[in-house]
Short mmCIF file of C-alpha atoms and ligand atoms in Angstrom, two decimals:
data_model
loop_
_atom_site.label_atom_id
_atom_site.label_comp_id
_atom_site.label_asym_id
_atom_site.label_seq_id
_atom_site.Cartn_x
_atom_site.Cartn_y
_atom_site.Cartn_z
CA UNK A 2 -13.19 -114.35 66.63
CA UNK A 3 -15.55 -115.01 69.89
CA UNK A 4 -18.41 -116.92 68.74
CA UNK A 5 -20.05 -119.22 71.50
CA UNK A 6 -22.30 -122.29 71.15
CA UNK A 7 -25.89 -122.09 73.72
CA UNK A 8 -23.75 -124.14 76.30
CA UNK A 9 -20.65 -121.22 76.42
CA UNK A 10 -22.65 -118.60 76.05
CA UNK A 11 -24.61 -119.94 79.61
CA UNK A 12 -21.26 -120.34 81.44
CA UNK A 13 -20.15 -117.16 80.55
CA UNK A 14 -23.37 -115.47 81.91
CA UNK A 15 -22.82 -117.51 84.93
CA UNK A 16 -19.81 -116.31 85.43
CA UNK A 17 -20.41 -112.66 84.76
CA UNK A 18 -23.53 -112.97 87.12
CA UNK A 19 -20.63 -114.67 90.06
CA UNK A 20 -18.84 -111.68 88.63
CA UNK A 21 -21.23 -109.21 89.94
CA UNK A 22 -22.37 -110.83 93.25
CA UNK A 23 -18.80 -110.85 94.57
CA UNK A 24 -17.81 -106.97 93.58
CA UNK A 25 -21.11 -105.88 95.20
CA UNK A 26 -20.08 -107.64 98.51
CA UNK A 27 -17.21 -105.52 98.81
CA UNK A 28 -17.76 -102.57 97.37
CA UNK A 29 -15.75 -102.68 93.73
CA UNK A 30 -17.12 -102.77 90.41
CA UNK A 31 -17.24 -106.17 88.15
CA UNK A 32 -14.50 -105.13 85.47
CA UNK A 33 -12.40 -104.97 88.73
CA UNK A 34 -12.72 -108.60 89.58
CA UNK A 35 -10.03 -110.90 88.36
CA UNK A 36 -10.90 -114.85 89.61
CA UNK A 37 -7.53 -116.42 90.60
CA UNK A 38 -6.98 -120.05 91.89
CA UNK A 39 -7.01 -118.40 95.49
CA UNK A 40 -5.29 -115.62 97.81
CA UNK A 41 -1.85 -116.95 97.17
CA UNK A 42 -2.07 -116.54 93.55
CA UNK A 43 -3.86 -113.37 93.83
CA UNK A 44 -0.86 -112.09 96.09
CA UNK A 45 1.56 -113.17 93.38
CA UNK A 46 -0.12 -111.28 90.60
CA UNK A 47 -0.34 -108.00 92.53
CA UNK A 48 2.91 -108.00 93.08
CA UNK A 49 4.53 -109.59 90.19
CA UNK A 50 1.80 -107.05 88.20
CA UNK A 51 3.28 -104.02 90.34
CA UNK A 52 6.95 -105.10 90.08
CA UNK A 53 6.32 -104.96 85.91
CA UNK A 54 4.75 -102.27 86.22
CA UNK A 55 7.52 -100.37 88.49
CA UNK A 56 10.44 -101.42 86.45
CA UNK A 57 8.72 -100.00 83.23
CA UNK A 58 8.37 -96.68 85.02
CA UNK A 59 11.88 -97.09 86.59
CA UNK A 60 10.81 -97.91 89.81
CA UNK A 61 12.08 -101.07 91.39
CA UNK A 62 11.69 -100.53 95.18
CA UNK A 63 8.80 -102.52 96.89
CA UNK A 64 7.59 -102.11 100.33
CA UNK A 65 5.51 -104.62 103.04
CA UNK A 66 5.17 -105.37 106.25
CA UNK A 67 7.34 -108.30 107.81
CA UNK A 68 4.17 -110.06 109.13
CA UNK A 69 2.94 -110.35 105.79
CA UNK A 70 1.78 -114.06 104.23
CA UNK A 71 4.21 -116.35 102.90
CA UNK A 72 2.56 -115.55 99.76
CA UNK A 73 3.68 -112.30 99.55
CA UNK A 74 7.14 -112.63 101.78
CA UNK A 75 8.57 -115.54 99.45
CA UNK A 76 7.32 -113.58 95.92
CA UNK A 77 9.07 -110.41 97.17
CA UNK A 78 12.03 -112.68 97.92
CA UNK A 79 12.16 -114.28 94.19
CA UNK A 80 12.24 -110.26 93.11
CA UNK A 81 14.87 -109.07 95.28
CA UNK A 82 16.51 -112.20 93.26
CA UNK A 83 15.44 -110.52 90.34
CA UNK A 84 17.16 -106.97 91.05
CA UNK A 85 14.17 -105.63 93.18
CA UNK A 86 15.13 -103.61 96.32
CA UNK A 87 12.56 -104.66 99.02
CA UNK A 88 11.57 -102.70 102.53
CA UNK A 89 10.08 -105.05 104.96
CA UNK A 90 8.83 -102.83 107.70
CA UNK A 91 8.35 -104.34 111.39
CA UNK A 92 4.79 -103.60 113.35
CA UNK A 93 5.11 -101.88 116.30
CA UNK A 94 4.09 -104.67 119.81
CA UNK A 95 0.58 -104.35 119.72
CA UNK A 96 1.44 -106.01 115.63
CA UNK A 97 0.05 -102.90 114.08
CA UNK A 98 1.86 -101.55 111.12
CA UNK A 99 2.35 -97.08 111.88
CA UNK A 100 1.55 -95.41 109.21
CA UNK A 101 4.70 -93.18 109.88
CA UNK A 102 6.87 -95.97 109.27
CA UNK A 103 5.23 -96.43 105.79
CA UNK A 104 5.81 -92.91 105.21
CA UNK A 105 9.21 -92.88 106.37
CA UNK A 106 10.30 -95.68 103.90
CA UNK A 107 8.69 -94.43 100.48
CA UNK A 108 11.04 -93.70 98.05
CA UNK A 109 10.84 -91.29 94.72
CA UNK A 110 11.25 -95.23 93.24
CA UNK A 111 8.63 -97.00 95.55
CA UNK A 112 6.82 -99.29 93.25
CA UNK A 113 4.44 -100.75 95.57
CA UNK A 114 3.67 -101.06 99.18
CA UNK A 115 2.03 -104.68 100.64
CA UNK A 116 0.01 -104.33 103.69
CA UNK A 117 -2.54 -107.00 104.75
CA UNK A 118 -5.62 -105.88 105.93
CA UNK A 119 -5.94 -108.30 108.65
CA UNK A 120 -2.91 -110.40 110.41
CA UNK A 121 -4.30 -114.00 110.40
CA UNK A 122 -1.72 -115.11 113.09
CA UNK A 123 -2.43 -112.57 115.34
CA UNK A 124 -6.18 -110.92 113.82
CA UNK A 125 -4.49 -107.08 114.33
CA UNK A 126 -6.43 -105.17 111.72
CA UNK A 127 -4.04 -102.42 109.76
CA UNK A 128 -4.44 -99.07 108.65
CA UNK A 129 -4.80 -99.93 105.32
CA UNK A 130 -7.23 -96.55 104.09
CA UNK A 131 -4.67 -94.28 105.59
CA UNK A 132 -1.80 -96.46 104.00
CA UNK A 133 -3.49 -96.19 100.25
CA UNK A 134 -4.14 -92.32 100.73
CA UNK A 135 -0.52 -92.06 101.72
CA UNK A 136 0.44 -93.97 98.40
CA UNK A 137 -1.59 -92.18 96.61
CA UNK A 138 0.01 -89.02 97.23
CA UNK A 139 3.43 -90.29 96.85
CA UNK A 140 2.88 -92.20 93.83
CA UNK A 141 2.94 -95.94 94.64
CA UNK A 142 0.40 -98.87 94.38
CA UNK A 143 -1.17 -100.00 97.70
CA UNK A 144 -2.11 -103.81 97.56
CA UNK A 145 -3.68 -105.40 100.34
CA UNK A 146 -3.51 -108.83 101.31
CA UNK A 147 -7.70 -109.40 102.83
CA UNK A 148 -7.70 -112.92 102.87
CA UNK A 149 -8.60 -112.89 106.52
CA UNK A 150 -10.90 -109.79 106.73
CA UNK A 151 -13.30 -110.40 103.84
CA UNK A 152 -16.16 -112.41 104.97
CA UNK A 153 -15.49 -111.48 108.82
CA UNK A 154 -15.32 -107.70 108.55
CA UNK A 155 -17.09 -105.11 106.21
CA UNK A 156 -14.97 -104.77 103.40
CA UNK A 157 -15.20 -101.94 100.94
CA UNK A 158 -12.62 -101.75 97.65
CA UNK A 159 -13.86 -98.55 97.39
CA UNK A 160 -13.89 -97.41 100.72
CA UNK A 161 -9.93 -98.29 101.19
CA UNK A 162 -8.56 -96.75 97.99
CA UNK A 163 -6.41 -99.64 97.75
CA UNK A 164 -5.10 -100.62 94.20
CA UNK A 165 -5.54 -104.16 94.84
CA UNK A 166 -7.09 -106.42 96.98
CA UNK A 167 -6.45 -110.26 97.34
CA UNK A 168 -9.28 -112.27 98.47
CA UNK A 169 -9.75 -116.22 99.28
CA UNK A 170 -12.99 -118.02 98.83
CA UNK A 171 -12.65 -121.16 101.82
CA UNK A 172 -11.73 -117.91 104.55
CA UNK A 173 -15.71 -117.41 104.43
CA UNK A 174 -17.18 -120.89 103.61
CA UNK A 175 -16.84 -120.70 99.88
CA UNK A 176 -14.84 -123.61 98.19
CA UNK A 177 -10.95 -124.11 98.26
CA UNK A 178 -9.19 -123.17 95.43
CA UNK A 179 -11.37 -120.08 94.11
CA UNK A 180 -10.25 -116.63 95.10
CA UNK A 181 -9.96 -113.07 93.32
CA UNK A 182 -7.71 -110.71 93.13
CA UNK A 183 -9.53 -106.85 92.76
CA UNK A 184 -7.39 -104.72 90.74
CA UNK A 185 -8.54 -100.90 90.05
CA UNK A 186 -10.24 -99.81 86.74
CA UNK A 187 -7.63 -98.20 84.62
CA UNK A 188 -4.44 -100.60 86.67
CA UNK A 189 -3.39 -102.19 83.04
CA UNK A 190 -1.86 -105.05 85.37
CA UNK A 191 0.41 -107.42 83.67
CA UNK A 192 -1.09 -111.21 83.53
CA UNK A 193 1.43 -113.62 85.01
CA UNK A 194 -0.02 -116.75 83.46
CA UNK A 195 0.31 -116.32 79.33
CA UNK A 196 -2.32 -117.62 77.62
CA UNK A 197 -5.90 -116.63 76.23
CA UNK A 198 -7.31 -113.14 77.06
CA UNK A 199 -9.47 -114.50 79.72
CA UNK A 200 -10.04 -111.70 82.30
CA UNK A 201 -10.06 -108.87 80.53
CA UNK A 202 -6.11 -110.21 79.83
CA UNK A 203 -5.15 -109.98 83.15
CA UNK A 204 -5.16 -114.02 84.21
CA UNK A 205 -4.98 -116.62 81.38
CA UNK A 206 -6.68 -120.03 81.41
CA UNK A 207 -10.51 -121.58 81.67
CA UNK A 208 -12.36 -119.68 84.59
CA UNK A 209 -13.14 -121.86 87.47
CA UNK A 210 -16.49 -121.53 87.38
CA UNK A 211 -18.09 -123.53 90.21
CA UNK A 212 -15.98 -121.98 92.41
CA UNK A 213 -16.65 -118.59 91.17
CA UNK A 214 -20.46 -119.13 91.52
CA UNK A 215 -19.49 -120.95 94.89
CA UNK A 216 -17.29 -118.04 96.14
CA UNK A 217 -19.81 -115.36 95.59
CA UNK A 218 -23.01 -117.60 96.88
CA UNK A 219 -20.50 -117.98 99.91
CA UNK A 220 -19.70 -114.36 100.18
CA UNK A 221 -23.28 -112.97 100.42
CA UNK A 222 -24.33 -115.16 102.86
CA UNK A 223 -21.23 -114.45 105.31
CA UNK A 224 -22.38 -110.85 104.92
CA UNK A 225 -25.47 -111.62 105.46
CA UNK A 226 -24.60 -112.80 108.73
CA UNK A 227 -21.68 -110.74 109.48
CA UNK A 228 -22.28 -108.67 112.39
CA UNK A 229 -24.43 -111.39 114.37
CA UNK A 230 -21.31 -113.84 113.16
CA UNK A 231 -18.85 -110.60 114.92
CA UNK A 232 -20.96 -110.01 118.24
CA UNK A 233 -21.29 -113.53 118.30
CA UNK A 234 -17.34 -114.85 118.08
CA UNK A 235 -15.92 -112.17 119.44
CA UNK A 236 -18.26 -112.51 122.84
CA UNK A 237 -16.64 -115.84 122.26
CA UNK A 238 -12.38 -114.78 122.23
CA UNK A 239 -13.55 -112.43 125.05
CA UNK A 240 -14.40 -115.10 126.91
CA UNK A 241 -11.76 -117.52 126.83
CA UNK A 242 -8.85 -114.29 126.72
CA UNK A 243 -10.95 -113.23 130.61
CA UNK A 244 -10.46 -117.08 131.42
CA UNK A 245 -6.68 -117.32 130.36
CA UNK A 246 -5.84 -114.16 131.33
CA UNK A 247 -7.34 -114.38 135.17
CA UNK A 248 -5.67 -117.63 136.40
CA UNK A 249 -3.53 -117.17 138.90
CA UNK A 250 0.16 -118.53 138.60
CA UNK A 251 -0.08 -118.70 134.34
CA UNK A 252 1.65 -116.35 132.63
CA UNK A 253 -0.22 -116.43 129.76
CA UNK A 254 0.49 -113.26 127.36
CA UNK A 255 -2.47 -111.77 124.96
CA UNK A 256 -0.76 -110.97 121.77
CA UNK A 257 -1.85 -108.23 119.42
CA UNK A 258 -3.95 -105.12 119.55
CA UNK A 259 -6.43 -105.56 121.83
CA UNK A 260 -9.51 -103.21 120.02
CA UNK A 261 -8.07 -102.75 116.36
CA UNK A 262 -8.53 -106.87 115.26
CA UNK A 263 -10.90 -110.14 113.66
CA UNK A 264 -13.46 -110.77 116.14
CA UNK A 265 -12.95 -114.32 116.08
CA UNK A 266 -9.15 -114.89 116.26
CA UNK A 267 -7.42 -114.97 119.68
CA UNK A 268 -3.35 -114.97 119.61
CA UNK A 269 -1.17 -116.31 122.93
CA UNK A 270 1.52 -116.74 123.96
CA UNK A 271 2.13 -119.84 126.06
CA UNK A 272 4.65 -119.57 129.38
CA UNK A 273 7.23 -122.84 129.09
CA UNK A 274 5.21 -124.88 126.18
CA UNK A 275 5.20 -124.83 122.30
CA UNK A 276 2.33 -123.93 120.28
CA UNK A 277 3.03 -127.04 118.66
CA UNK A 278 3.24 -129.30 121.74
CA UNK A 279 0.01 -127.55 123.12
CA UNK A 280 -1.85 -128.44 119.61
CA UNK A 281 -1.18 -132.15 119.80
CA UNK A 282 -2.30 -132.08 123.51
CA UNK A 283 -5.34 -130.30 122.73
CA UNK A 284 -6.06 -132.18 119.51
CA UNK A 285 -6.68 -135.52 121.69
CA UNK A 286 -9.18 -134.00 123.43
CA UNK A 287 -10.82 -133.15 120.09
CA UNK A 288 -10.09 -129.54 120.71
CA UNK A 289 -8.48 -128.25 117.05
CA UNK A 290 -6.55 -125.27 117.49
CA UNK A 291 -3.06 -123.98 115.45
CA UNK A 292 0.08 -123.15 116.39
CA UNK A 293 1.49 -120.01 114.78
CA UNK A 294 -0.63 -119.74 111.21
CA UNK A 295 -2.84 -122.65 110.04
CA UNK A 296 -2.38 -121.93 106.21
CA UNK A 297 1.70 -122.13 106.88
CA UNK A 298 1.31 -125.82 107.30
CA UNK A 299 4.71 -127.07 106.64
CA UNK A 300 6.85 -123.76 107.81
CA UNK A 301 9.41 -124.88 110.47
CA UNK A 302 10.84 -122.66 113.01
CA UNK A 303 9.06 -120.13 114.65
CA UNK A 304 6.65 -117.97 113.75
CA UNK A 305 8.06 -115.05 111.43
CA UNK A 306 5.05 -112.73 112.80
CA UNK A 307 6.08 -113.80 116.22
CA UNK A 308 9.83 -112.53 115.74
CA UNK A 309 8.73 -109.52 113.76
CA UNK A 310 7.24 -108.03 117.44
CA UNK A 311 10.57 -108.69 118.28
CA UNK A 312 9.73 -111.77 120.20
CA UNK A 313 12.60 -113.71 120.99
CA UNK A 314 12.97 -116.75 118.31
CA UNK A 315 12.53 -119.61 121.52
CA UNK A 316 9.93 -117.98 123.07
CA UNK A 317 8.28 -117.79 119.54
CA UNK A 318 7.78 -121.03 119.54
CA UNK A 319 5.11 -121.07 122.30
CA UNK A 320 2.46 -119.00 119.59
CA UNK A 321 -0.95 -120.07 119.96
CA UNK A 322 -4.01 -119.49 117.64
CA UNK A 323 -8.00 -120.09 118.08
CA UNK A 324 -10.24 -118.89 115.72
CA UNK A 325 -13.79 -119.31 116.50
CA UNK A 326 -16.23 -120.00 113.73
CA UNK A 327 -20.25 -119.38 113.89
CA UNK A 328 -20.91 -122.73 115.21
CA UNK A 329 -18.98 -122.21 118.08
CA UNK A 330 -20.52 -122.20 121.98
CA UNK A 331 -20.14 -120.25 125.16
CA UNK A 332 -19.61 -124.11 126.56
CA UNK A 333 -16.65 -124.68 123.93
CA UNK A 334 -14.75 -121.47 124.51
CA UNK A 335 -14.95 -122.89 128.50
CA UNK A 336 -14.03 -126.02 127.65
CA UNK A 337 -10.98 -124.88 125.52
CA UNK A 338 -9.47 -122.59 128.25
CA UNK A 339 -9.75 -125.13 130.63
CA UNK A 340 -7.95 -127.44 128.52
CA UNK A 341 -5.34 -125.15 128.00
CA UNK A 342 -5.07 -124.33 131.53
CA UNK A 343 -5.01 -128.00 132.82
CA UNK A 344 -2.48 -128.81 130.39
CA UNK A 345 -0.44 -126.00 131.04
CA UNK A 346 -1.15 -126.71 135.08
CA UNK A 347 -0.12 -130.43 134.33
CA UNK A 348 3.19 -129.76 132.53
CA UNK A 349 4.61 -127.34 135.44
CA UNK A 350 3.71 -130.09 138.14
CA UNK A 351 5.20 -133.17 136.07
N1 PLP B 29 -2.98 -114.61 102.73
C1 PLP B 29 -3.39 -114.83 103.98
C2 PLP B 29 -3.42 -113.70 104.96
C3 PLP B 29 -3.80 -116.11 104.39
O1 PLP B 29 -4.20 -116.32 105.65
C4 PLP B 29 -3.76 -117.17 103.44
C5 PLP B 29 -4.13 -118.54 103.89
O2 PLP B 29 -5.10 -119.09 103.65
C6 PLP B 29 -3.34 -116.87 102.13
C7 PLP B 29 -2.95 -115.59 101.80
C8 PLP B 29 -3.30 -117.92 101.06
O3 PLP B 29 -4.57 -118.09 100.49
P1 PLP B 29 -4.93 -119.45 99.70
O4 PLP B 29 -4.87 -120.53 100.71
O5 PLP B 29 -6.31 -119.21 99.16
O6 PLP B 29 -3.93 -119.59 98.61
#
């Protein structure tokens, strides 16, 4: 039985309206919009979902790229515990995936394939539209990791042909802790929670509903803004990559692709100095930058993205991220590269 009292039957209209807003910002249908907790446990039920899915069908190979979140690295690590043969396919320098090496690793017992639409160490956009067509044909799910594109760069469900698509609410202003994961019509995904048949059954447990309402208020206005936001931050990393880049005697090396990316993020690599060492430097000057990927707070070692160009592990150490935001100025992006510069100068003169 589903009878509601005046008060549940308003939440559940509020949530169905939050429901609506966010699949219209990127282009999917409301039955396809599952609210999760955020992108990490969005990225755990597409692939847990898929793995289910796979071994039903006898298929129990799963493919991704190595520069992939922890959220999806360490849940395709607990099922290659679990008996699951996993692919993790390097990016070529520039950090984008080839589609050829996708192609060249499908198996008659691919399962699913995990490619993030946007790298948010390095901001390297992937192919992911060719990658789901490619699937498609060879019969295996394509889920894409979009925490960093959605809210930054049009994003259409739709458009991609991707199975699934994990999303994060505080990547475009909305509130931490709210985040969705889209999952085709017709997908009968596995829930990973058990529980009450909230979501159409596909994610057990009372819907967070301010941050649903949040997440989708947040979402249409960072589309709203989007491409004044792009022209905007990216005149911004184009800035401070000219200053970096031009100063004599600083071997400062641009990492990623230099057209195919976020317009915001900017990813370095730092001659004799770690990321980490340059952060704290930076940081008492009230400049707040990250070292390797912000959201892997508490990851040792060097970056895994780093390594997977094939980076040497000391040298990728010396990763450095800034991501400018819409409140960012011309006289900020200055101020940071010549920060980075004088502290870079300083350290080869002590
Ligand atoms: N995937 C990517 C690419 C991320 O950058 C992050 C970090 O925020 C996550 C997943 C995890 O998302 P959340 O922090 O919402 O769990």
């Amino acid at each position: 039985m589903n009878v509601t009292n005046h008060s549940g039957r308003r939440a559940a209209a509020l949530l169905e309206d939050a429901r609506h807003r966010l699949a219209a910002a990127v282009g999917a249908t409301p039955r396809e919009v599952v609210f999760t907790s955020g992108g990490t446990e969005a990225d755990n039920l597409a692939l847990r979902g898929a793995a289910a899915l796979g071994a039903a069908a006898g298929k129990r190979h799963l493919i991704a790229s190595a520069i992939e979140h922890h959220a999806v690295l360490r849940t395709l690590e607990a099922l290659a515990e679990e008996g699951f043969s996993v692919t993790l396919l390097p990016p070529g320098a520039d950090g984008v995936l080839p589609a050829e090496a996708v192609a060249g690793a499908l198996r008659e017992d691919t399962a699913l394939v995990s490619v993030m639409l946007a790298n948010n160490e390095l901001g390297t956009l992937q192919p992911v539209a060719r990658l789901a067509a490619l699937c498609r044909a060879r019969g295996a799910l394509l889920h894409t990791d979009a925490v960093q594109a959605v809210g930054q760069v049009p994003v259409s469900f739709a458009g991609l042909g991707a199975d699934m698509l994990s999303l994060s609410a505080h990547k475009f202003g909305g509130p931490r802790g709210a985040g969705a994961l889209l999952c085709r019509e017709g997908l009968r995904l596995p829930p990973m929670l058990r529980g009450g048949g909230q979501e159409n059954g596909r994610r057990a447990g009372t819907e967070h509903l301010e941050g649903a309402v949040g997440m989708a208020a947040a979402l249409k206005a960072a589309c709203g803004q989007m491409e004044e936001n792009a022209a905007r931050v990216g005149a911004l990393r184009r800035r401070l990559c000219g200053r970096l880049l031009s100063r004599r005697g600083v071997e400062i090396r641009l990492l990623g692709h230099p057209q195919q990316r976020l317009p915001g993020i900017a990813a370095f690599l730092l001659p004799g100095m770690s990321g980490e060492e340059m952060l704290l430097r930076l940081d008492l000057r009230g400049i707040c930058v990250s070292a390797g990927a912000a959201c892997a707070t508490g990851e040792p070692g060097p970056s895994h993205v780093l390594e997977a160009l094939g980076i040497p592990a000391r040298q990728a150490q010396n990763g450095l991220r800034v991501s400018f935001g819409a409140g960012n100025t011309v006289e900020e992006a200055d101020a940071i590269a010549e920060a980075i510069l004088g502290v870079l100068e300083g350290a080869f003169w002590r």
